């Protein structure tokens, strides 16, 4: 995985590209699709126009969007599960075809989204050339200036007020996108389905309840390992009954960011279970040789989980769709870890 993997959530993706006023004015602010999107497999259940409140105010969408551009990192999953494939996605990491991971590819329904890049800011000119009638950025570091430029191209929906950048709650994101697409009931069904599945898995595994857990990226980066404090992308463990290792937020550079743990401080993350988001077998030596990692009790006693690349990606995405994959793939590994039988292998 490239250096811009989940660490991209630690800071803004970069300064916005310069866009001329003429370009934005020429877009008229609300491009209209000339024909229905043939890749859609569902119909809206709400009546348009709809209005979506977000961190920059409100956006009114006059008719069912047909050309949706995703400028955030993970929103394509939600659109795909709603049966409304986007015309463009944004590459985050993994370089998957169309920036769509394997757990979601079956839902493309023939769509071949254009893939945008965001390492140097939003590609405003390219976005405008796609003639979107909706821009979705609920999991993006959109500034007020970015929003002004994007909303001049097409109606733009961002995250809710108060959301942490790149860590907006998946429930909020699902509701934002479902409402914009005129499918609020369908969005609620996605949320309920995931929450019910977690509740069922927790009930089936009472041995998880009250156990301490840590969630870490899979290897050191620039002298630290990045660990997720409680509440920051950790629902996939707490919803199963685990209790996250406390006080790690003290080691974050800023609120709402991962904790930076140095090699000599790895004991801070020792727990009943540690989930390392490793991505391939080759990453294990670097992880285990980092500081005191190899001597952690969770590591020596077979209570550490090492994920493969696809499972790591699904955990990072934290969408309704990816979480189904997480439950299917991670729960059996957690069973082994709690029992002290987890292999030191990404194959689980």
XYZ file of N, CA, C and O in Angstrom, residues 171-348:
712
model
N -23.127 5.965 9.956
C -24.590 6.125 9.939
C -24.973 7.484 9.364
O -25.907 7.579 8.552
N -24.253 8.537 9.800
C -24.536 9.875 9.282
C -24.278 9.939 7.783
O -25.078 10.528 7.028
N -23.177 9.363 7.348
C -22.871 9.376 5.918
C -23.946 8.661 5.116
O -24.363 9.119 4.042
N -24.383 7.525 5.626
C -25.410 6.762 4.913
C -26.688 7.574 4.794
O -27.317 7.624 3.726
N -27.066 8.233 5.866
C -28.301 9.041 5.832
C -28.154 10.230 4.886
O -29.111 10.559 4.155
N -26.988 10.882 4.895
C -26.773 12.022 4.009
C -26.927 11.612 2.540
O -27.613 12.265 1.746
N -26.252 10.517 2.199
C -26.252 10.079 0.804
C -27.611 9.530 0.397
O -28.118 9.820 -0.697
N -28.233 8.748 1.274
C -29.542 8.176 0.951
C -30.579 9.276 0.746
O -31.415 9.189 -0.163
N -30.522 10.315 1.570
C -31.482 11.407 1.406
C -31.237 12.141 0.092
O -32.194 12.474 -0.629
N -29.969 12.380 -0.233
C -29.654 13.065 -1.484
C -30.123 12.273 -2.694
O -30.498 12.854 -3.726
N -30.127 10.953 -2.584
C -30.541 10.090 -3.690
C -32.026 9.761 -3.655
O -32.517 8.986 -4.480
N -32.760 10.323 -2.686
C -34.188 10.068 -2.602
C -34.515 8.666 -2.119
O -35.549 8.096 -2.477
N -33.650 8.136 -1.262
C -33.819 6.755 -0.791
C -33.586 6.681 0.717
O -32.814 5.867 1.212
N -34.306 7.523 1.456
C -34.081 7.581 2.905
C -34.451 6.273 3.588
O -33.722 5.806 4.475
N -35.557 5.673 3.209
C -35.975 4.407 3.836
C -34.956 3.316 3.557
O -34.624 2.506 4.438
N -34.429 3.306 2.347
C -33.433 2.305 1.984
C -32.144 2.506 2.776
O -31.479 1.547 3.179
N -31.791 3.778 3.001
C -30.612 4.072 3.804
C -30.773 3.585 5.236
O -29.851 3.002 5.821
N -31.952 3.822 5.812
C -32.202 3.345 7.173
C -32.145 1.827 7.244
O -31.674 1.260 8.232
N -32.590 1.182 6.193
C -32.532 -0.286 6.161
C -31.090 -0.771 6.154
O -30.756 -1.771 6.813
N -30.212 -0.082 5.431
C -28.798 -0.452 5.433
C -28.216 -0.321 6.836
O -27.478 -1.199 7.302
N -28.544 0.786 7.504
C -28.025 1.027 8.852
C -28.527 -0.031 9.817
O -27.753 -0.642 10.572
N -29.831 -0.266 9.802
C -30.421 -1.249 10.714
C -29.847 -2.635 10.472
O -29.577 -3.386 11.420
N -29.631 -2.970 9.202
C -29.091 -4.283 8.877
C -27.721 -4.506 9.490
O -27.440 -5.577 10.041
N -26.863 -3.474 9.418
C -25.521 -3.594 9.990
C -25.586 -3.647 11.510
O -24.948 -4.489 12.159
N -26.376 -2.759 12.098
C -26.469 -2.727 13.563
C -27.036 -4.034 14.104
O -26.559 -4.560 15.129
N -28.030 -4.591 13.429
C -28.601 -5.867 13.856
C -27.576 -6.998 13.727
O -27.509 -7.889 14.581
N -26.785 -6.950 12.661
C -25.777 -7.995 12.455
C -24.709 -7.957 13.543
O -24.271 -9.011 14.037
N -24.312 -6.759 13.950
C -23.356 -6.646 15.046
C -23.963 -7.158 16.350
O -23.295 -7.854 17.134
N -25.221 -6.798 16.591
C -25.877 -7.244 17.816
C -25.969 -8.768 17.862
O -25.742 -9.388 18.909
N -26.278 -9.365 16.727
C -26.365 -10.822 16.658
C -25.001 -11.463 16.886
O -24.885 -12.469 17.603
N -23.965 -10.888 16.283
C -22.618 -11.437 16.459
C -22.158 -11.289 17.912
O -21.534 -12.203 18.470
N -22.469 -10.155 18.545
C -22.091 -9.954 19.943
C -22.818 -10.947 20.842
O -22.216 -11.513 21.770
N -24.100 -11.158 20.570
C -24.870 -12.100 21.381
C -24.351 -13.521 21.222
O -24.380 -14.316 22.172
N -23.869 -13.834 20.034
C -23.349 -15.178 19.777
C -21.958 -15.380 20.361
O -21.471 -16.517 20.428
N -21.310 -14.286 20.781
C -19.948 -14.377 21.314
C -19.853 -13.607 22.632
O -19.195 -12.560 22.708
N -20.467 -14.116 23.672
C -20.392 -13.420 24.969
C -18.974 -13.319 25.501
O -18.689 -12.477 26.363
N -18.066 -14.160 24.970
C -16.680 -14.098 25.419
C -15.992 -12.806 24.985
O -14.929 -12.459 25.509
N -16.590 -12.068 24.043
C -16.018 -10.791 23.624
C -16.301 -9.681 24.637
O -15.544 -8.715 24.739
N -17.401 -9.793 25.339
C -17.893 -8.700 26.183
C -16.892 -8.340 27.275
O -16.438 -9.195 28.049
N -16.535 -7.062 27.326
C -15.659 -6.572 28.375
C -14.183 -6.820 28.152
O -13.351 -6.365 28.951
N -13.820 -7.520 27.087
C -12.402 -7.735 26.799
C -11.789 -6.445 26.253
O -12.426 -5.719 25.487
N -10.575 -6.174 26.631
C -9.901 -4.985 26.116
C -9.349 -5.259 24.720
O -8.997 -6.394 24.392
N -9.318 -4.212 23.917
C -8.852 -4.364 22.534
C -8.137 -3.104 22.080
O -8.436 -1.996 22.533
N -7.178 -3.287 21.189
C -6.517 -2.182 20.503
C -6.597 -2.437 19.006
O -6.590 -3.593 18.563
N -6.674 -1.354 18.246
C -6.680 -1.453 16.784
C -5.576 -0.568 16.245
O -5.516 0.629 16.533
N -4.683 -1.170 15.484
C -3.498 -0.477 15.002
C -3.331 -0.684 13.508
O -3.725 -1.714 12.963
N -2.743 0.300 12.852
C -2.304 0.058 11.493
C -1.218 -1.006 11.515
O -0.670 -1.333 12.566
N -0.920 -1.554 10.358
C -0.168 -2.787 10.310
C 1.336 -2.695 10.303
O 2.015 -3.708 10.167
N 1.876 -1.518 10.465
C 3.324 -1.400 10.475
C 3.754 0.014 10.777
O 2.951 0.950 10.731
N 5.017 0.215 11.120
C 5.511 1.557 11.451
C 5.551 2.460 10.227
O 5.736 2.001 9.100
N 5.410 3.727 10.481
C 5.471 4.744 9.434
C 6.173 5.955 10.018
O 5.710 6.542 10.996
N 7.323 6.288 9.452
C 8.113 7.431 9.908
C 8.365 7.376 11.408
O 8.237 8.362 12.127
N 8.710 6.187 11.914
C 9.134 6.047 13.298
C 8.041 5.848 14.311
O 8.307 5.772 15.515
N 6.795 5.764 13.859
C 5.671 5.533 14.768
C 4.727 4.505 14.176
O 4.738 4.245 12.967
N 3.901 3.959 15.050
C 2.799 3.146 14.556
C 1.524 3.902 14.912
O 1.450 4.567 15.951
N 0.555 3.852 14.033
C -0.659 4.649 14.186
C -1.765 3.777 14.761
O -2.172 2.786 14.153
N -2.239 4.173 15.942
C -3.211 3.386 16.688
C -4.475 4.228 16.878
O -4.413 5.439 17.082
N -5.629 3.571 16.837
C -6.898 4.280 16.852
C -7.455 4.399 18.261
O -7.804 3.393 18.884
N -7.566 5.619 18.781
C -8.189 5.793 20.096
C -9.664 5.395 20.063
O -10.286 5.306 18.997
N -10.199 5.158 21.226
C -11.602 4.772 21.348
C -12.496 5.779 20.616
O -12.373 6.985 20.791
N -13.386 5.264 19.788
C -14.337 6.108 19.066
C -13.870 6.559 17.707
O -14.653 7.135 16.939
N -12.619 6.299 17.374
C -12.077 6.714 16.081
C -11.921 5.471 15.205
O -10.904 4.790 15.253
N -12.963 5.162 14.443
C -12.925 3.987 13.561
C -12.814 2.675 14.348
O -12.253 1.696 13.867
N -13.370 2.659 15.550
C -13.270 1.466 16.394
C -14.611 0.800 16.652
O -14.685 -0.165 17.417
N -15.662 1.283 16.019
C -16.987 0.695 16.245
C -17.028 -0.792 15.915
O -17.797 -1.546 16.507
N -16.214 -1.214 14.951
C -16.258 -2.614 14.540
C -15.835 -3.547 15.665
O -16.119 -4.745 15.628
N -15.163 -3.017 16.680
C -14.802 -3.808 17.853
C -15.745 -3.548 19.026
O -16.201 -4.488 19.683
N -16.055 -2.292 19.304
C -16.918 -1.996 20.447
C -18.338 -2.516 20.230
O -19.003 -2.913 21.187
N -18.800 -2.536 18.995
C -20.137 -3.064 18.727
C -20.207 -4.576 18.930
O -21.297 -5.142 19.022
N -19.051 -5.210 19.006
C -18.998 -6.646 19.304
C -18.828 -6.915 20.789
O -18.821 -8.074 21.217
N -18.683 -5.851 21.583
C -18.572 -6.014 23.024
C -17.215 -5.700 23.608
O -17.050 -5.664 24.831
N -16.214 -5.465 22.764
C -14.877 -5.147 23.263
C -14.829 -3.728 23.830
O -15.647 -2.871 23.470
N -13.871 -3.495 24.714
C -13.625 -2.171 25.279
C -12.250 -1.712 24.804
O -11.251 -2.410 25.010
N -12.201 -0.555 24.152
C -10.945 -0.102 23.578
C -9.965 0.370 24.656
O -10.356 0.903 25.697
N -8.692 0.155 24.400
C -7.634 0.622 25.286
C -7.784 2.123 25.515
O -7.861 2.894 24.550
N -7.815 2.568 26.772
C -8.110 3.982 27.042
C -6.880 4.881 26.906
O -5.738 4.418 26.874
N -7.160 6.170 26.840
C -6.158 7.250 26.960
C -5.187 7.370 25.791
O -4.215 8.124 25.878
N -5.438 6.672 24.692
C -4.521 6.777 23.560
C -4.635 8.128 22.854
O -3.703 8.545 22.157
N -5.764 8.799 23.035
C -5.933 10.097 22.374
C -4.868 11.095 22.824
O -4.578 12.071 22.118
N -4.240 10.865 23.975
C -3.188 11.772 24.452
C -1.979 11.773 23.524
O -1.171 12.701 23.554
N -1.857 10.729 22.716
C -0.701 10.593 21.839
C -1.011 11.003 20.395
O -0.187 10.793 19.509
N -2.180 11.583 20.190
C -2.548 12.075 18.865
C -2.025 13.496 18.681
O -2.026 14.296 19.630
N -1.574 13.814 17.484
C -1.067 15.163 17.215
C -2.176 16.198 17.341
O -1.947 17.323 17.786
N -3.390 15.805 16.958
C -4.542 16.689 17.048
C -5.756 15.847 17.419
O -5.794 14.647 17.160
N -6.782 16.464 18.026
C -8.012 15.730 18.312
C -8.591 15.142 17.022
O -8.524 15.761 15.956
N -9.131 13.944 17.134
C -9.733 13.313 15.968
C -8.736 12.641 15.051
O -9.055 12.345 13.900
N -7.507 12.426 15.538
C -6.496 11.750 14.737
C -6.000 10.509 15.470
O -6.245 10.324 16.663
N -5.297 9.648 14.721
C -4.721 8.466 15.334
C -3.625 8.833 16.322
O -2.984 9.875 16.198
N -3.417 7.943 17.296
C -2.322 8.108 18.238
C -1.016 7.670 17.586
O -0.980 6.655 16.872
N 0.033 8.427 17.795
C 1.359 8.085 17.277
C 2.143 7.410 18.401
O 2.517 8.052 19.386
N 2.370 6.121 18.257
C 3.032 5.339 19.294
C 4.426 4.944 18.816
O 4.575 4.308 17.772
N 5.415 5.325 19.578
C 6.793 4.997 19.224
C 7.107 3.565 19.620
O 6.364 2.925 20.377
N 8.224 3.057 19.121
C 8.594 1.677 19.374
C 8.729 1.343 20.844
O 8.307 0.272 21.298
N 9.294 2.273 21.619
C 9.502 1.998 23.042
C 8.211 2.088 23.852
O 8.167 1.658 25.020
N 7.164 2.635 23.251
C 5.882 2.771 23.959
C 4.823 1.762 23.512
O 3.648 1.920 23.836
N 5.230 0.736 22.806
C 4.252 -0.215 22.295
C 3.469 -0.925 23.404
O 2.358 -1.404 23.182
N 4.027 -0.968 24.603
C 3.298 -1.596 25.709
C 1.978 -0.889 25.986
O 1.056 -1.481 26.563
N 1.859 0.361 25.555
C 0.618 1.109 25.770
C -0.569 0.476 25.059
O -1.722 0.692 25.456
N -0.313 -0.287 24.011
C -1.433 -0.836 23.247
C -1.692 -2.304 23.571
O -2.598 -2.905 22.987
N -0.914 -2.883 24.499
C -1.160 -4.282 24.845
C -2.562 -4.416 25.421
O -3.024 -3.554 26.182
N -3.243 -5.482 25.061
C -4.638 -5.658 25.442
C -4.991 -7.132 25.361
O -4.175 -7.959 24.962
N -6.220 -7.452 25.749
C -6.668 -8.840 25.612
C -6.602 -9.283 24.161
O -6.294 -10.444 23.873
N -6.892 -8.345 23.250
C -6.813 -8.615 21.818
C -6.268 -7.378 21.122
O -6.661 -6.254 21.448
N -5.342 -7.590 20.202
C -4.892 -6.494 19.330
C -5.211 -6.880 17.891
O -4.914 -8.006 17.469
N -5.815 -5.969 17.165
C -6.033 -6.159 15.733
C -5.049 -5.278 14.988
O -5.093 -4.043 15.093
N -4.127 -5.901 14.263
C -3.181 -5.185 13.419
C -3.690 -5.246 11.977
O -3.894 -6.336 11.437
N -3.861 -4.093 11.367
C -4.342 -4.051 9.985
C -3.160 -4.239 9.033
O -2.807 -3.355 8.249
N -2.551 -5.407 9.118
C -1.505 -5.763 8.170
C -2.149 -6.060 6.823
O -3.339 -6.335 6.733
N -1.373 -6.004 5.764
C -1.959 -6.157 4.427
C -1.342 -7.267 3.610
O -1.887 -7.676 2.588
N -0.229 -7.779 4.066
C 0.387 -8.912 3.384
C 1.416 -9.527 4.320
O 1.813 -8.930 5.334
N 1.822 -10.749 3.999
C 2.765 -11.468 4.860
C 4.092 -10.737 4.976
O 4.775 -10.825 6.008
N 4.468 -10.003 3.925
C 5.756 -9.315 3.921
C 5.826 -8.206 4.969
O 6.908 -7.770 5.358
N 4.663 -7.721 5.426
C 4.669 -6.630 6.402
C 4.893 -7.113 7.827
O 5.214 -6.307 8.716
N 4.733 -8.401 8.074
C 4.842 -8.907 9.440
C 6.230 -8.697 10.059
O 6.321 -8.291 11.222
N 7.331 -8.983 9.363
C 8.643 -8.773 9.991
C 8.861 -7.345 10.468
O 9.392 -7.123 11.571
N 8.468 -6.355 9.661
C 8.641 -4.957 10.069
C 7.809 -4.642 11.301
O 8.248 -3.911 12.195
N 6.589 -5.179 11.332
C 5.729 -4.942 12.487
C 6.320 -5.571 13.741
O 6.449 -4.915 14.782
N 6.676 -6.831 13.655
C 7.128 -7.560 14.838
C 8.491 -7.084 15.340
O 8.810 -7.238 16.523
N 9.282 -6.481 14.458
C 10.594 -5.969 14.878
C 10.540 -4.517 15.330
O 11.563 -3.945 15.711
N 9.351 -3.932 15.311
C 9.217 -2.529 15.696
C 9.169 -2.422 17.217
O 8.213 -2.861 17.872
N 10.180 -1.816 17.791
C 10.216 -1.603 19.234
C 9.984 -2.885 20.015
O 10.619 -3.909 19.767
N 9.047 -2.819 20.943
C 8.760 -3.962 21.820
C 7.571 -4.786 21.357
O 7.022 -5.572 22.132
N 7.183 -4.644 20.098
C 5.986 -5.330 19.611
C 6.042 -6.835 19.848
O 5.063 -7.441 20.307
N 7.157 -7.444 19.538
C 7.238 -8.905 19.615
C 7.110 -9.435 21.032
O 6.824 -10.623 21.235
N 7.297 -8.558 22.040
C 7.190 -9.011 23.425
C 5.848 -8.687 24.068
O 5.631 -9.010 25.241
N 4.941 -8.068 23.334
C 3.618 -7.796 23.887
C 2.924 -9.112 24.222
O 3.007 -10.088 23.476
N 2.201 -9.137 25.336
C 1.531 -10.368 25.740
C 0.540 -10.840 24.684
O 0.413 -12.043 24.436
N -0.173 -9.898 24.077
C -1.134 -10.284 23.047
C -0.440 -10.982 21.882
O -1.004 -11.890 21.259
N 0.793 -10.573 21.612
C 1.560 -11.172 20.510
C 2.107 -12.535 20.913
O 1.990 -13.523 20.182
N 2.700 -12.609 22.091
C 3.333 -13.869 22.517
C 2.319 -14.935 22.902
O 2.618 -16.131 22.840
N 1.118 -14.508 23.275
C 0.110 -15.465 23.742
C -0.962 -15.771 22.703
O -2.021 -16.314 23.032
N -0.703 -15.430 21.442
C -1.644 -15.771 20.380
C -2.956 -15.024 20.446
O -4.004 -15.549 20.047
N -2.899 -13.777 20.905
C -4.122 -12.979 21.007
C -4.090 -11.747 20.097
O -4.826 -10.796 20.297
N -3.220 -11.781 19.095
C -3.136 -10.701 18.111
C -3.645 -11.194 16.763
O -3.328 -12.308 16.341
N -4.440 -10.361 16.124
C -4.986 -10.666 14.797
C -4.212 -9.860 13.765
O -3.983 -8.657 13.944
N -3.825 -10.511 12.682
C -3.117 -9.858 11.579
C -3.990 -10.028 10.334
O -4.232 -11.147 9.885
N -4.463 -8.934 9.781
C -5.409 -9.025 8.675
C -4.683 -9.116 7.336
O -3.525 -8.706 7.203
N -5.387 -9.626 6.345
C -4.889 -9.524 4.981
C -5.310 -8.165 4.414
O -5.996 -7.373 5.075
N -4.908 -7.880 3.189
C -5.147 -6.561 2.618
C -6.610 -6.221 2.447
O -7.028 -5.084 2.699
N -7.405 -7.197 2.021
C -8.816 -6.905 1.778
C -9.564 -6.654 3.078
O -10.413 -5.750 3.154
N -9.258 -7.431 4.107
C -9.909 -7.205 5.399
C -9.474 -5.870 5.994
O -10.304 -5.142 6.554
N -8.200 -5.529 5.851
C -7.740 -4.222 6.328
C -8.507 -3.108 5.626
O -8.968 -2.147 6.253
N -8.656 -3.230 4.304
C -9.386 -2.221 3.555
C -10.821 -2.099 4.006
O -11.371 -0.997 4.129
N -11.459 -3.222 4.282
C -12.859 -3.209 4.713
C -13.013 -2.534 6.070
O -13.975 -1.792 6.305
N -12.065 -2.778 6.967
C -12.107 -2.114 8.279
C -11.931 -0.614 8.120
O -12.651 0.185 8.734
N -10.989 -0.196 7.295
C -10.762 1.229 7.091
C -11.958 1.904 6.428
O -12.293 3.042 6.753
N -12.600 1.227 5.493
C -13.727 1.836 4.788
C -14.870 2.128 5.754
O -15.493 3.169 5.693
N -15.192 1.187 6.603
C -16.250 1.342 7.596
C -17.542 1.890 6.973
O -18.104 2.894 7.404
N -18.005 1.224 5.934
C -19.295 1.507 5.326
C -20.242 0.357 5.654
O -19.793 -0.721 6.068
N -21.543 0.527 5.464
C -22.446 -0.612 5.690
C -22.021 -1.842 4.902
O -22.045 -2.957 5.423
N -21.613 -1.636 3.664
C -21.255 -2.760 2.812
C -19.957 -3.417 3.272
O -19.858 -4.652 3.354
N -18.945 -2.616 3.598
C -17.672 -3.202 3.999
C -17.779 -3.902 5.348
O -17.077 -4.879 5.618
N -18.669 -3.415 6.212
C -18.796 -4.018 7.533
C -19.391 -5.423 7.479
O -19.120 -6.257 8.349
N -20.179 -5.698 6.462
C -20.663 -7.069 6.290
C -19.488 -8.002 6.034
O -19.440 -9.125 6.555
N -18.543 -7.519 5.250
C -17.343 -8.301 4.980
C -16.505 -8.430 6.255
O -15.947 -9.498 6.548
N -16.406 -7.352 7.020
C -15.649 -7.388 8.271
C -16.224 -8.439 9.216
O -15.488 -9.248 9.800
N -17.530 -8.443 9.380
C -18.153 -9.409 10.286
C -17.880 -10.839 9.829
O -17.565 -11.714 10.641
N -17.989 -11.061 8.547
C -17.779 -12.400 8.006
C -16.343 -12.869 8.201
O -16.098 -14.031 8.550
N -15.390 -11.975 7.982
C -13.986 -12.363 7.971
C -13.279 -12.184 9.315
O -12.369 -12.953 9.646
N -13.669 -11.170 10.078
C -12.938 -10.865 11.300
C -13.422 -11.653 12.511
O -12.609 -12.050 13.357
N -14.717 -11.874 12.624
C -15.241 -12.547 13.822
C -14.578 -13.900 14.065
O -14.177 -14.200 15.206
N -14.403 -14.749 13.048
C -13.696 -16.016 13.306
C -12.264 -15.808 13.800
O -11.761 -16.592 14.621
N -11.608 -14.764 13.338
C -10.248 -14.478 13.794
C -10.257 -13.999 15.247
O -9.349 -14.324 16.021
N -11.277 -13.214 15.599
C -11.393 -12.756 16.980
C -11.690 -13.924 17.922
O -11.211 -13.941 19.072
N -12.457 -14.880 17.464
C -12.721 -16.079 18.268
C -11.398 -16.753 18.636
O -11.171 -17.123 19.798
N -10.537 -16.919 17.653
C -9.239 -17.558 17.891
C -8.378 -16.705 18.829
O -7.692 -17.236 19.710
N -8.417 -15.375 18.634
C -7.585 -14.499 19.447
C -8.002 -14.540 20.914
O -7.154 -14.618 21.817
N -9.298 -14.477 21.175
C -9.777 -14.526 22.554
C -9.385 -15.849 23.213
O -9.095 -15.910 24.412
N -9.347 -16.903 22.413
C -8.962 -18.219 22.929
C -7.449 -18.419 22.982
O -6.966 -19.471 23.401
N -6.687 -17.407 22.559
C -5.235 -17.519 22.556
C -4.710 -18.446 21.476
O -3.637 -19.037 21.614
N -5.449 -18.531 20.374
C -5.089 -19.466 19.310
C -4.923 -18.767 17.959
O -4.991 -19.396 16.912
N -4.681 -17.478 17.977
C -4.557 -16.736 16.726
C -3.182 -16.974 16.111
O -2.161 -16.762 16.777
N -3.123 -17.409 14.860
C -1.827 -17.637 14.239
C -1.143 -16.333 13.879
O -1.786 -15.320 13.644
N 0.181 -16.373 13.847
C 0.941 -15.187 13.438
C 1.015 -15.179 11.906
O 2.077 -15.335 11.312
N -0.153 -14.950 11.309
C -0.299 -15.049 9.858
C -1.435 -14.152 9.408
O -2.463 -14.028 10.091
N -1.296 -13.534 8.248
C -2.364 -12.714 7.688
C -3.500 -13.571 7.144
O -4.567 -13.059 6.816
N -3.285 -14.883 7.051
C -4.330 -15.776 6.562
C -5.326 -16.157 7.648
O -6.298 -16.861 7.382
N -5.075 -15.742 8.873
C -6.014 -15.995 9.947
C -5.987 -17.404 10.464
O -6.894 -17.873 11.124
